[in-house]
Coordinates of C-alpha atoms in Angstrom, one line a residue:
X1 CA 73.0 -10.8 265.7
X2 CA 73.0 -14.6 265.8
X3 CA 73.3 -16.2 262.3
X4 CA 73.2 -19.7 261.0
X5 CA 76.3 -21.7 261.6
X6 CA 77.2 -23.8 257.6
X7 CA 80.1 -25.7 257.4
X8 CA 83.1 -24.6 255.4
X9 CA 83.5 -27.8 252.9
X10 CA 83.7 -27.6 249.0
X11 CA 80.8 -29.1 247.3
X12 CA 80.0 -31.6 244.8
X13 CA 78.4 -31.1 241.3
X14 CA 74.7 -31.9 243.6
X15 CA 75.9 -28.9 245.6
X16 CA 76.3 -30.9 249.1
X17 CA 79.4 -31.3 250.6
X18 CA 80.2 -34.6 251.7
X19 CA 83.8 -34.5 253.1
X20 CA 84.2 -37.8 254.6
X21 CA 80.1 -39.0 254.1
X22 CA 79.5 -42.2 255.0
X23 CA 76.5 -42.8 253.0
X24 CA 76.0 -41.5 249.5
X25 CA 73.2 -39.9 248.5
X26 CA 71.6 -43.1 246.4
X27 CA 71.5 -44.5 249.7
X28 CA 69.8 -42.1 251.4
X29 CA 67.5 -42.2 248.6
X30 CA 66.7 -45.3 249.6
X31 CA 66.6 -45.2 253.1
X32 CA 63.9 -42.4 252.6
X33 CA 62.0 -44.9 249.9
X34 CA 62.4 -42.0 247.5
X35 CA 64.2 -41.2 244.2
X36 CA 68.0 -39.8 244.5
X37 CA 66.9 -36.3 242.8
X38 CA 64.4 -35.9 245.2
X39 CA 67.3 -36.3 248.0
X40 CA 69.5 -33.8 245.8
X41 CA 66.5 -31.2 246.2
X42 CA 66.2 -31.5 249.9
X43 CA 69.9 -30.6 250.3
X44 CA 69.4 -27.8 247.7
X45 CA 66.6 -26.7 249.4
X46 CA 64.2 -26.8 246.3
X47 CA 60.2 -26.4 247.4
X48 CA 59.2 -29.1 244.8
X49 CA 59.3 -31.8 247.9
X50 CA 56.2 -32.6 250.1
X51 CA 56.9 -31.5 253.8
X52 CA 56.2 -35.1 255.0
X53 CA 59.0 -36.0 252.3
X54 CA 61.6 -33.4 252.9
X55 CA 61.7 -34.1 256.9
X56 CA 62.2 -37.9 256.5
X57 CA 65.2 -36.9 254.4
X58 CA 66.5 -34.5 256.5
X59 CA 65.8 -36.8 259.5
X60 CA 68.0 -39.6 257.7
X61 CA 70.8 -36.5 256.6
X62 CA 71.4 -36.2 260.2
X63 CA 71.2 -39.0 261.5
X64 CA 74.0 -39.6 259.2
X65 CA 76.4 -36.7 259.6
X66 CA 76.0 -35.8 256.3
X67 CA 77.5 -32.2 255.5
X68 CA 76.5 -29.9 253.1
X69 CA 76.5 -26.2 252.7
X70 CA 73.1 -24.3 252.9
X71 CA 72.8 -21.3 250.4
X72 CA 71.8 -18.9 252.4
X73 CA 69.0 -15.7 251.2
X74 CA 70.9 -12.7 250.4
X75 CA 68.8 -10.2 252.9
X76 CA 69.8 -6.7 253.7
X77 CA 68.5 -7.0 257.5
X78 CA 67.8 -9.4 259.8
X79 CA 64.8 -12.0 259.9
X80 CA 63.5 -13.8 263.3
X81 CA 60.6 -16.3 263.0
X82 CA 57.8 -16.3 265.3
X83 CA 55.9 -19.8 265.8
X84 CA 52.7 -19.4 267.4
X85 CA 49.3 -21.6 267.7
X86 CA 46.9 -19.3 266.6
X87 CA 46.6 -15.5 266.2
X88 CA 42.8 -15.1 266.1
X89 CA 42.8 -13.2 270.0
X90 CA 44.3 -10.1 271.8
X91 CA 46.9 -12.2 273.9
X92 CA 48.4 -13.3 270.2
X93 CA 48.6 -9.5 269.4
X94 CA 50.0 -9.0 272.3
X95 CA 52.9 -11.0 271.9
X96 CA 53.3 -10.2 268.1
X97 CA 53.8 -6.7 269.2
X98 CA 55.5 -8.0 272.2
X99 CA 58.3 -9.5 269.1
X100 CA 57.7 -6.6 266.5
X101 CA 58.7 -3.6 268.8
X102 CA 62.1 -5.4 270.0
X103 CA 62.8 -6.4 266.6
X104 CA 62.5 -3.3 264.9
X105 CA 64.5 -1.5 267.5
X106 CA 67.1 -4.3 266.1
X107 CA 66.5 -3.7 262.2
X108 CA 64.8 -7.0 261.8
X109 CA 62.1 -8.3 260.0
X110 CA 59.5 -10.4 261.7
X111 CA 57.9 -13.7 259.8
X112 CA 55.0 -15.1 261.9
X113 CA 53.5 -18.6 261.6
X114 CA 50.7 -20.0 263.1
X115 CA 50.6 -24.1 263.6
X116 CA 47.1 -25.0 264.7
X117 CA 48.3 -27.2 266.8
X118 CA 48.6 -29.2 263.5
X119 CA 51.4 -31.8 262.8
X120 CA 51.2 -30.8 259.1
X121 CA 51.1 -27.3 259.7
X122 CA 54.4 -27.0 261.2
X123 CA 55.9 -29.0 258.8
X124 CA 55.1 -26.5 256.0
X125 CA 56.9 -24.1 258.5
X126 CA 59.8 -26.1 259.0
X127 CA 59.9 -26.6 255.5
X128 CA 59.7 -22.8 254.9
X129 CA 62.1 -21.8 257.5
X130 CA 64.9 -24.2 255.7
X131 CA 64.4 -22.5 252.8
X132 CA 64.8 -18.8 253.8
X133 CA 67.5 -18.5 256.2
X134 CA 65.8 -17.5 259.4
X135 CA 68.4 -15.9 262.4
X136 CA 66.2 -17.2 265.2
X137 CA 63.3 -18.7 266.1
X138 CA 60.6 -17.8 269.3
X139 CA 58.4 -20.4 269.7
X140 CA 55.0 -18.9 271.6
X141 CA 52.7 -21.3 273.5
X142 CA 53.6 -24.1 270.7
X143 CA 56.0 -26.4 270.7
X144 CA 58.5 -29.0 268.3
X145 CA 58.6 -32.4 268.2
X146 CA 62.2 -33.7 269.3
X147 CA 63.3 -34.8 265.7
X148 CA 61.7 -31.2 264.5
X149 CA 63.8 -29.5 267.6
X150 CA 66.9 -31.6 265.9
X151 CA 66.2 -30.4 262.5
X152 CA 66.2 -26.7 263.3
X153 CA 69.3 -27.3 265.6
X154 CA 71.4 -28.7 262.6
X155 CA 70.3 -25.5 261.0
X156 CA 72.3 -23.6 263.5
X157 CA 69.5 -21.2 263.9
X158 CA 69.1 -20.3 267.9
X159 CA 65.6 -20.6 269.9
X160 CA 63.2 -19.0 272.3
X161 CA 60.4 -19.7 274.3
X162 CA 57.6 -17.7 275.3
X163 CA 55.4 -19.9 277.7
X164 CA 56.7 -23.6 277.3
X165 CA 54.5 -25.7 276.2
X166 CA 56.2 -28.9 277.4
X167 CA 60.3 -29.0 279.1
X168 CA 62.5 -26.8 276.4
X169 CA 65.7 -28.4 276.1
X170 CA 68.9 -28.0 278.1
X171 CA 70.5 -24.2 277.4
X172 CA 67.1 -23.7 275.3
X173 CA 66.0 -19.7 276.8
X174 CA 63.0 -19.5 277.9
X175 CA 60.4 -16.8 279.0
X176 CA 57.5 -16.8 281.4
X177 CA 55.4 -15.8 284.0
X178 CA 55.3 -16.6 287.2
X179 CA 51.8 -18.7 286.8
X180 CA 51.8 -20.5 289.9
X181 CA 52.0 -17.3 291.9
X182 CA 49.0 -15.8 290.0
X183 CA 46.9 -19.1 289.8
X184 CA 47.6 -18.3 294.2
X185 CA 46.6 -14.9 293.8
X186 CA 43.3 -15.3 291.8
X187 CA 42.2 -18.1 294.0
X188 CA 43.5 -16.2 297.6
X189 CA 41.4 -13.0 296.5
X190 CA 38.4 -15.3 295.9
X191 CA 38.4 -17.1 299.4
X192 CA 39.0 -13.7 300.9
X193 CA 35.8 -12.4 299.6
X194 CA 34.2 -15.7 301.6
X195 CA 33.9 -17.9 298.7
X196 CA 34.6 -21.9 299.5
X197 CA 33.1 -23.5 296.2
X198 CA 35.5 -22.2 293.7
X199 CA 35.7 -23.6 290.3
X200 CA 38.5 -23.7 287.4
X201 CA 38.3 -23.3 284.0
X202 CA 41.7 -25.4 282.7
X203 CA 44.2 -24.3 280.0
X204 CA 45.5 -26.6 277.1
X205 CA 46.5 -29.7 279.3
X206 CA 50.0 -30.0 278.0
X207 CA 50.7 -26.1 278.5
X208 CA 53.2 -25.7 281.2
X209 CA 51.2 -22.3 282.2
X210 CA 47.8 -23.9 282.4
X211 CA 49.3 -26.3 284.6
X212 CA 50.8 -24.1 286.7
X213 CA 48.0 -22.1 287.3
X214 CA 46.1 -25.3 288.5
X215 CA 48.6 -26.0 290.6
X216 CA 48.0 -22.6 292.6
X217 CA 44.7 -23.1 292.6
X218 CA 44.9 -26.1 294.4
X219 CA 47.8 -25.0 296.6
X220 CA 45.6 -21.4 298.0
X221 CA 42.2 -24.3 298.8
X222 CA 44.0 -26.9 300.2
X223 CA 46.3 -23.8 302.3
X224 CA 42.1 -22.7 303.2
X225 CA 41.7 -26.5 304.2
X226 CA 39.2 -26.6 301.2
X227 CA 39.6 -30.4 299.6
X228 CA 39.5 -29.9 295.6
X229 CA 36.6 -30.9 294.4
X230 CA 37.2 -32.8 290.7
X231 CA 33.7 -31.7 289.7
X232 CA 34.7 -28.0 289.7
X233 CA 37.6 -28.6 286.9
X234 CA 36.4 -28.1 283.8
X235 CA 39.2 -28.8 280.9
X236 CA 39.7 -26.0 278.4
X237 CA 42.4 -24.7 275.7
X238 CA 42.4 -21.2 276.7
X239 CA 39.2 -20.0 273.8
X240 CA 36.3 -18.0 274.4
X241 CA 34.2 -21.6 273.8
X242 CA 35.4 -23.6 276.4
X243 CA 35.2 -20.7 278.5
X244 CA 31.4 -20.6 277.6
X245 CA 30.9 -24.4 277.4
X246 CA 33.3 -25.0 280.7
X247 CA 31.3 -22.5 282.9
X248 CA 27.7 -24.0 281.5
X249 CA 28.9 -27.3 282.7
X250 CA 29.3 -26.0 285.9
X251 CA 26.2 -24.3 286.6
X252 CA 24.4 -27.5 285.6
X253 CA 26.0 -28.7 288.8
X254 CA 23.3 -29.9 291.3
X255 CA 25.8 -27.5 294.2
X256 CA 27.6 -25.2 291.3
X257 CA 30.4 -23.0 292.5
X258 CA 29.9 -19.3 293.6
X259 CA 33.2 -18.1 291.8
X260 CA 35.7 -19.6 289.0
X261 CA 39.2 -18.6 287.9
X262 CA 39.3 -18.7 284.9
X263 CA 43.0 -19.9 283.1
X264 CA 42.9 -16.8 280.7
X265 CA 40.5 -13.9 280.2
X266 CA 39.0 -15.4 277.1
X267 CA 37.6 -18.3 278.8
X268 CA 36.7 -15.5 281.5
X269 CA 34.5 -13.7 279.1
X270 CA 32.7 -17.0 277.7
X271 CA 31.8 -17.6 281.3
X272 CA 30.3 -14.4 281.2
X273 CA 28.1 -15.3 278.5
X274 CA 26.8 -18.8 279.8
X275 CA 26.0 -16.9 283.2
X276 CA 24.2 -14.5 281.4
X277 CA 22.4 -17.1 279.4
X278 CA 21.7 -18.5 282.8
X279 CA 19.6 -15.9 283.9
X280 CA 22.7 -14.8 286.5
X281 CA 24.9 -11.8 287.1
X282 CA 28.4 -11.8 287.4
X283 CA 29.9 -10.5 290.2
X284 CA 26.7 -10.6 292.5
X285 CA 25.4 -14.8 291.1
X286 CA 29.2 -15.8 290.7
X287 CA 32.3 -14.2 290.6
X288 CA 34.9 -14.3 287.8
X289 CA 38.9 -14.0 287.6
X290 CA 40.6 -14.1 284.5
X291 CA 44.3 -14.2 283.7
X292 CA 46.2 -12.4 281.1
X293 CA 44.7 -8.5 281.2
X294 CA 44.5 -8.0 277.5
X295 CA 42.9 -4.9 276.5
X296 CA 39.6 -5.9 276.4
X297 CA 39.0 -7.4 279.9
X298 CA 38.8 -3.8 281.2
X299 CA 35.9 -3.1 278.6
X300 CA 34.0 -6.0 279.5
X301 CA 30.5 -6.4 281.2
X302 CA 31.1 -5.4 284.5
X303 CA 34.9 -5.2 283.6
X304 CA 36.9 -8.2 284.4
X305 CA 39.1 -9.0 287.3
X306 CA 41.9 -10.6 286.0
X307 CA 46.1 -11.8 286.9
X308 CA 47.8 -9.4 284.6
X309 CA 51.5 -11.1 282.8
X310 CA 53.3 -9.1 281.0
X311 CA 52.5 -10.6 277.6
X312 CA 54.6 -7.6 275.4
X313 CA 57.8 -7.5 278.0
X314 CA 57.7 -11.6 278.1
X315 CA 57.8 -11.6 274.3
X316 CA 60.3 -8.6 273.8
X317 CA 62.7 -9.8 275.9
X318 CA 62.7 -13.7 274.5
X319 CA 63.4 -11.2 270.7
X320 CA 66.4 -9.4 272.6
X321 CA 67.8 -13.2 273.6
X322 CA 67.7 -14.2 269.9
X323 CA 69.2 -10.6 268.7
X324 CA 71.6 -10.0 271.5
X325 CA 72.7 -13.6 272.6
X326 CA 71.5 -15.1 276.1
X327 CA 74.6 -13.5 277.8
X328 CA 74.4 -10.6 277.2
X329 CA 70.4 -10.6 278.2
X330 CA 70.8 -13.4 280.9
X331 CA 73.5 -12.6 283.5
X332 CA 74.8 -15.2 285.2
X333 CA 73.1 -18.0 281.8
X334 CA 70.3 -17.7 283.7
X335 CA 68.2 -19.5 281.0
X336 CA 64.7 -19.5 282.4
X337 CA 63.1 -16.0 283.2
X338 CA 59.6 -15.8 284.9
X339 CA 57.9 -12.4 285.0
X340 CA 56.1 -10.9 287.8
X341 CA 51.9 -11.0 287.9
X342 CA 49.7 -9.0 289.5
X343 CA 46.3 -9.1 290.4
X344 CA 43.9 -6.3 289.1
X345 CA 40.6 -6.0 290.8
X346 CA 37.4 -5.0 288.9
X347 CA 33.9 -5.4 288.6
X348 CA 33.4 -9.1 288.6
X349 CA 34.3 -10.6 291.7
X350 CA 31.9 -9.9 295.0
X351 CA 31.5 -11.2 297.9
X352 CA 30.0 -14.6 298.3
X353 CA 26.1 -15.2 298.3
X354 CA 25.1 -14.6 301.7
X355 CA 28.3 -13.2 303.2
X356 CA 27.9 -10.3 305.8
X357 CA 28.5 -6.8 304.4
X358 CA 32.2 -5.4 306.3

């Protein structure tokens, strides 16, 4: 199992080693605009230091080369850290069981964070994750700031990726889907059933997957010699209520779309609700396609069509990088792995308003 790489100086009576520093740690102090015991904390990893606080000193530590050795927890089994935006929906279990079932195969203990999206929330994990001694780090559908990315690479503590949110670094693994194929797929089995005003309800705009899966879209209407529409895009961030919201904007169209594809199934299912408010059927008013295939798309209201990924194996195997080391999971340091979709076909797509019965 990975652990945390510390360097093998002597310390001083603060407890940093500074074999060598070039900067003391009264000037760090006042690089930082902060008092020199607040530095000495930092480097002892003490929690009495604001977030905000402790990652301007550890900025200025690096950027200095200054060396010091890291206490580490005394643990009797391993610990990974899972970073993800929220957990308040069935892809989020998903992946959290994706994670826990690898690493308990592994004997290791699981620590999950969620960030919001927030700035100050993954401080705090940062923060918490200096303190405790973590032996890797998967990163779902969030990502780190590059000076945050820095921080946790002076740590020595290795990382993974589970949908990239923006361009991991070079040698970072990473682990997908292959979103551009399914955001083909859901659109293709749309125009098959005779539908040529097809709508889109977006991811989070800076998601590498939602991107993706606009991308197909695109590439399956323009391959029909359909012209994408920019009134049929409706933005999103992968929830239930932009689903809803998304899908209400577009009936209010004066020539609203017959079917959308929707960039995950809970947008799909607040679709569902704004065409029912409507006054409209799914599947027979406007079909729906969804993307993920948690559980509960197939208990939906006629049950959804959707792009199944592979949410569990996706997360699992990014747990077996961090446990096992990328070579030994990643023949060849193949870094970036995309896992195969697959279209599943239910109740809620139909053939388009007025198309001939085959």
């Amino acid at each position: 199992m990975p652990g945390r790489r510390t360097s093998s100086a002597t310390t001083d009576t603060s407890g940093a080693a500074e074999p060598g520093a070039r900067v003391t740690i009264a000037e760090i102090a006042l690089q930082a605009g902060v008092s020199a015991p607040t530095v000495s904390k930092v480097l002892n990893g003490h929690d009495q230091v604001a977030p905000e606080t402790r990652a301007r000193v550890e900025e200025l530590l690096q950027r200095h080369k200054y060396l010091r050795r890291r206490a580490r927890p005394k643990r009797t089994v391993g610990m990974v850290d899972l970073v993800i935006r929220e957990v308040d929906s069935l892809w989020a279990g998903e992946v959290m069981q994706g994670v826990q079932n690898e690493a308990a195969e592994h004997g290791t203990e699981v620590v999950m964070t969620a960030t919001h999206g927030t700035t100050t929330d993954t401080l705090r994990w940062l923060d918490n994750v200096t303190k405790r001694g973590s032996d890797g780090i998967i990163l779902a559908v969030t990502d780190l700031t590059p000076a945050q990315r820095k921080h946790v690479k002076a740590l020595g503590i290795p990382l993974a990726v589970v949908d990239p949110v923006g361009s991991p670094d070079a040698g970072m693994p990473t682990v997908g889907a292959t979103n551009w194929q399914g955001g083909i797929t859901a659109t293709q089995h749309l125009l098959d059933l005779g539908h040529r005003r097809i709508g889109i309800l977006q991811g989070l705009e800076d998601a590498l997957c939602a991107r993706a899966r606009l991308d197909g879209y695109r590439a399956a209407l323009e391959g029909a010699g359909i012209t994408v529409d920019p009134a049929l895009r409706q933005p999103g961030d992968f929830y239930y209520t932009t689903g809803f919201s998304g899908m209400r904007n577009l009936l209010a169209l004066a020539d609203p779309p017959t079917a959308v594809f929707a960039s995950s199934d809970l947008m799909a299912l607040g679709a569902y609700e704004a065409i029912r408010q409507a006054g409209l059927r799914v599947a027979t008013d406007v079909s729906i396609v969804g993307f993920d295939d948690v559980p509960n798309s197939a208990w939906a209201s006629p049950p959804l069509t959707t792009v199944r990924q592979p949410l569990r194996e996706m997360a699992a195997l990014a747990t077996r990088i961090l446990l096992q080391g990328a070579d030994s999971v990643l023949p060849g340091s193949t870094l970036r792995m995309e896992l195969a979709t697959h279209l599943v076909v239910r109740e809620s797509t139909g053939p388009a308003p007025g198309t001939p019965a085959t």
